[in-house]
XYZ file of C-alpha atoms in Angstrom:
293
model
C 5.060 33.665 -8.936
C 7.462 31.308 -10.698
C 8.759 28.573 -8.398
C 12.527 28.367 -7.875
C 14.468 25.220 -8.891
C 15.036 24.359 -5.216
C 11.330 24.697 -4.406
C 10.424 22.559 -7.430
C 12.910 19.872 -6.390
C 11.520 19.834 -2.851
C 7.954 19.604 -4.159
C 8.934 16.575 -6.253
C 10.966 14.906 -3.500
C 8.245 15.130 -0.818
C 5.716 12.695 -2.343
C 8.457 10.310 -3.477
C 9.982 10.228 0.011
C 6.551 9.780 1.603
C 5.711 6.832 -0.643
C 9.072 5.143 -0.024
C 8.580 5.603 3.723
C 5.119 4.058 3.484
C 6.429 0.971 1.698
C 9.239 0.450 4.215
C 6.761 0.829 7.075
C 4.408 -1.758 5.575
C 7.193 -4.325 5.313
C 8.185 -3.755 8.942
C 4.553 -4.147 9.970
C 4.292 -7.396 8.007
C 7.006 -8.956 10.154
C 4.870 -8.301 13.250
C 1.581 -9.300 11.589
C 2.915 -12.708 10.601
C 3.183 -13.690 14.253
C -0.492 -12.924 14.855
C -1.859 -15.292 12.201
C -1.664 -18.450 14.369
C -3.320 -16.601 17.269
C -6.242 -14.696 15.737
C -6.292 -15.710 12.076
C -6.091 -13.633 8.906
C -9.388 -11.793 9.377
C -8.677 -11.150 13.037
C -5.261 -9.707 12.193
C -6.774 -7.523 9.470
C -9.483 -6.188 11.755
C -7.052 -5.505 14.592
C -4.616 -3.810 12.237
C -7.282 -1.475 10.870
C -8.927 -0.703 14.227
C -5.633 0.148 15.936
C -4.494 2.171 12.931
C -7.789 4.082 12.824
C -7.580 4.960 16.518
C -4.001 6.169 16.144
C -4.719 8.396 13.170
C -7.925 9.731 14.670
C -6.027 10.772 17.801
C -3.330 12.540 15.781
C -5.262 14.051 12.876
C -8.657 14.629 14.588
C -10.598 14.286 11.319
C -13.871 15.550 12.840
C -12.487 19.077 12.492
C -12.934 18.806 8.707
C -16.317 17.605 7.506
C -16.466 16.052 4.035
C -18.821 17.669 1.559
C -21.708 15.782 -0.025
C -19.811 15.712 -3.306
C -16.783 13.884 -1.870
C -18.691 11.621 0.550
C -19.335 8.811 -2.001
C -15.639 8.771 -2.920
C -14.679 8.691 0.758
C -17.001 5.783 1.512
C -15.746 3.921 -1.554
C -12.173 4.542 -0.390
C -12.829 3.131 3.084
C -14.805 0.080 1.935
C -12.217 -0.693 -0.729
C -9.438 -0.354 1.851
C -11.126 -2.970 4.032
C -11.633 -5.307 1.077
C -8.010 -4.930 -0.012
C -6.676 -5.881 3.414
C -9.134 -8.745 4.005
C -8.426 -10.259 0.585
C -4.659 -9.926 0.824
C -4.377 -11.418 4.316
C -6.713 -14.255 3.281
C -4.393 -14.908 0.339
C -1.375 -14.923 2.647
C -3.018 -17.720 4.637
C -3.050 -19.894 1.502
C -0.038 -18.991 -0.668
C 3.538 -17.767 0.000
C 4.112 -14.089 0.717
C 6.261 -13.477 -2.351
C 3.641 -14.963 -4.665
C 0.854 -12.958 -3.035
C 2.776 -9.688 -3.362
C 3.623 -10.365 -7.006
C -0.008 -11.137 -7.846
C -1.355 -8.179 -5.863
C 1.058 -5.894 -7.658
C -0.829 -6.504 -10.902
C -3.250 -3.772 -9.805
C -0.957 -0.728 -9.544
C 1.128 -2.046 -12.432
C -2.024 -1.987 -14.583
C -2.613 1.636 -13.554
C 0.939 2.519 -14.535
C 0.587 0.819 -17.917
C -2.806 2.259 -18.854
C -1.863 5.818 -17.898
C 1.516 5.741 -19.676
C 1.909 8.297 -22.480
C 5.613 8.590 -23.339
C 8.060 6.036 -24.702
C 10.365 6.378 -21.691
C 7.459 5.586 -19.330
C 6.769 2.385 -21.261
C 10.427 1.362 -20.969
C 10.307 1.705 -17.170
C 7.074 -0.289 -16.981
C 8.557 -3.109 -19.112
C 11.672 -3.168 -16.933
C 9.513 -3.270 -13.802
C 7.470 -6.173 -15.180
C 10.687 -8.056 -15.913
C 11.822 -7.520 -12.335
C 8.504 -8.699 -10.904
C 8.674 -11.857 -13.012
C 12.192 -12.583 -11.775
C 11.063 -12.069 -8.169
C 7.979 -14.263 -8.538
C 8.267 -17.666 -6.819
C 6.466 -19.141 -9.843
C 9.833 -19.181 -11.577
C 11.705 -20.804 -8.703
C 9.210 -23.343 -7.406
C 7.306 -26.191 -9.009
C 4.986 -26.702 -6.043
C 1.269 -26.324 -6.630
C -0.417 -23.141 -5.474
C -3.825 -22.935 -3.843
C -6.155 -21.675 -6.628
C -8.313 -19.808 -4.128
C -5.245 -18.071 -2.727
C -4.216 -16.976 -6.215
C -7.714 -15.613 -6.915
C -7.774 -13.754 -3.608
C -4.404 -12.114 -4.304
C -5.533 -11.056 -7.799
C -8.724 -9.630 -6.301
C -6.589 -7.687 -3.829
C -4.653 -6.338 -6.800
C -7.892 -5.054 -8.329
C -8.679 -3.341 -5.031
C -5.209 -1.780 -5.014
C -5.860 -0.280 -8.470
C -9.204 1.138 -7.281
C -7.520 2.412 -4.112
C -5.363 4.739 -6.217
C -8.434 6.224 -7.915
C -10.596 6.566 -4.786
C -7.761 7.989 -2.677
C -7.000 10.700 -5.218
C -10.673 11.638 -5.644
C -11.312 11.916 -1.894
C -7.868 13.316 -1.108
C -8.323 16.246 -3.497
C -10.694 17.811 -0.949
C -9.715 16.282 2.383
C -5.945 15.885 2.033
C -4.370 13.763 4.756
C -7.685 13.663 6.655
C -8.854 11.190 4.006
C -6.686 8.515 5.564
C -8.194 8.991 9.022
C -11.757 8.879 7.726
C -10.974 5.970 5.415
C -9.395 3.872 8.149
C -12.407 4.385 10.415
C -14.704 3.174 7.637
C -12.387 0.263 6.799
C -12.140 -0.761 10.459
C -15.946 -0.742 10.791
C -16.259 -2.961 7.714
C -13.503 -5.405 8.735
C -14.328 -5.706 12.450
C -17.303 -8.096 12.053
C -15.110 -10.446 10.012
C -12.418 -10.340 12.689
C -14.875 -10.966 15.517
C -16.399 -13.888 13.639
C -12.990 -15.544 13.348
C -11.191 -14.575 16.571
C -13.930 -13.468 18.983
C -12.599 -12.083 22.251
C -9.110 -13.165 21.222
C -8.803 -9.752 19.552
C -8.462 -8.108 22.965
C -6.287 -10.738 24.654
C -3.472 -8.979 26.578
C -0.867 -11.285 25.051
C -1.365 -9.833 21.580
C -1.918 -6.156 22.405
C 1.743 -5.149 22.010
C 2.010 -6.846 18.625
C -1.335 -5.336 17.662
C -0.071 -1.834 18.425
C 3.052 -2.384 16.328
C 1.044 -3.839 13.449
C -1.463 -0.991 13.598
C 1.288 1.634 13.607
C 3.590 0.238 10.915
C 1.019 -1.498 8.697
C -1.860 0.988 8.792
C -1.557 4.364 10.512
C 1.886 5.461 9.342
C 1.955 4.040 5.784
C -1.622 5.064 4.902
C -0.974 8.623 6.042
C 2.299 8.755 4.097
C 0.591 7.318 1.028
C -2.086 10.007 1.186
C 0.648 12.655 1.274
C 2.084 11.042 -1.867
C -1.176 10.413 -3.736
C -2.362 14.007 -3.455
C 0.907 15.269 -4.950
C 1.827 12.849 -7.748
C 0.156 11.408 -10.859
C -1.249 7.863 -10.795
C 1.369 6.721 -13.333
C 4.279 7.689 -11.097
C 2.624 6.129 -8.038
C 2.011 2.883 -9.886
C 5.583 2.654 -11.150
C 7.247 3.610 -7.864
C 5.353 0.867 -6.058
C 7.452 -1.554 -8.106
C 9.783 -1.261 -5.114
C 7.229 -3.118 -2.958
C 8.343 -6.675 -3.865
C 11.991 -5.642 -3.614
C 11.484 -4.224 -0.137
C 9.562 -7.353 0.808
C 12.465 -9.506 -0.330
C 14.888 -7.339 1.636
C 12.707 -7.544 4.769
C 12.582 -11.311 4.357
C 16.368 -11.450 4.170
C 16.929 -9.161 7.178
C 14.177 -10.347 9.530
C 13.160 -13.804 8.301
C 16.626 -14.966 7.132
C 15.419 -15.773 3.605
C 18.260 -16.426 1.152
C 18.031 -14.582 -2.178
C 18.872 -16.377 -5.431
C 20.835 -14.677 -8.241
C 17.624 -14.290 -10.269
C 15.894 -12.640 -7.313
C 18.811 -10.219 -6.949
C 18.493 -9.403 -10.647
C 14.781 -8.801 -10.168
C 15.432 -6.416 -7.297
C 17.942 -4.484 -9.412
C 15.425 -4.256 -12.279
C 12.579 -2.851 -10.185
C 14.884 -0.379 -8.410
C 16.168 0.953 -11.741
C 12.623 1.140 -13.126
C 11.248 2.946 -10.078
C 13.971 5.553 -9.856
C 14.081 5.924 -13.634
C 10.390 6.820 -13.582
C 10.937 9.248 -10.715
C 13.719 11.034 -12.573
C 11.984 11.305 -15.957
C 8.420 12.149 -14.922
C 7.476 15.824 -15.010
C 6.771 17.428 -11.588
C 3.051 17.082 -10.754
C 0.752 19.999 -10.046
C 0.289 20.190 -6.284
C -3.266 19.652 -5.086
C -4.866 22.225 -2.789
C -4.785 21.360 0.918
């Protein structure tokens, strides 16, 4: 049967809405996670975030009802291990360099995916506009202070993990759908937990941080990872990579609303550039073929 225009529009809007929701959720979670750094450190916060998120998704999705096949198991393991590495590297970078710098450097991963998979002239225009916006948002332009070289390397490594995350999530998600997120978070939590225990010890279960831990796990892991899986199984890697240009803009907005950070004119111009690029890509990309559930 030929799909109706309304059905086609809904099929295109669902993954875009899911991805936007995931990015907003991550920024909200970051505001809670920041308060945990002085208490349990970067690795402790990462481990707690992943463990709480894994428990939440496991309770809701009950992934044990769907067993992964032998063919998809290597992709699933790679997805989970890479997810742990991404979070450990990024939070370690945040402990050494400013948030805006870390996000801009990490974004090099999905931006590379968007560039390499681009095929049409209009796609290249959106990517160039997005790069311009990221450069305007980068604190490198606004600050002459020295950056920790290790922090820069860690953020770039997290960007590489983000690029691999797109590939692994799509490979595993083609068979498991949204259950991929639940399985992947369990694997990621198991990988990250020893690092968290080594840094924070029993501080991970201190009653004083449990409420913040639940909020971080919900908004930074469980909800956004599930929404991202909904998006990744229904859109091409190019569109995902370009839409995530909104990530630094949403981070800047969260900083303004919750951390009272003042935006400069150049930063406002950068936000406008990435918003135009993201929605331009969404409007000009052909509707993807929906993956089987």
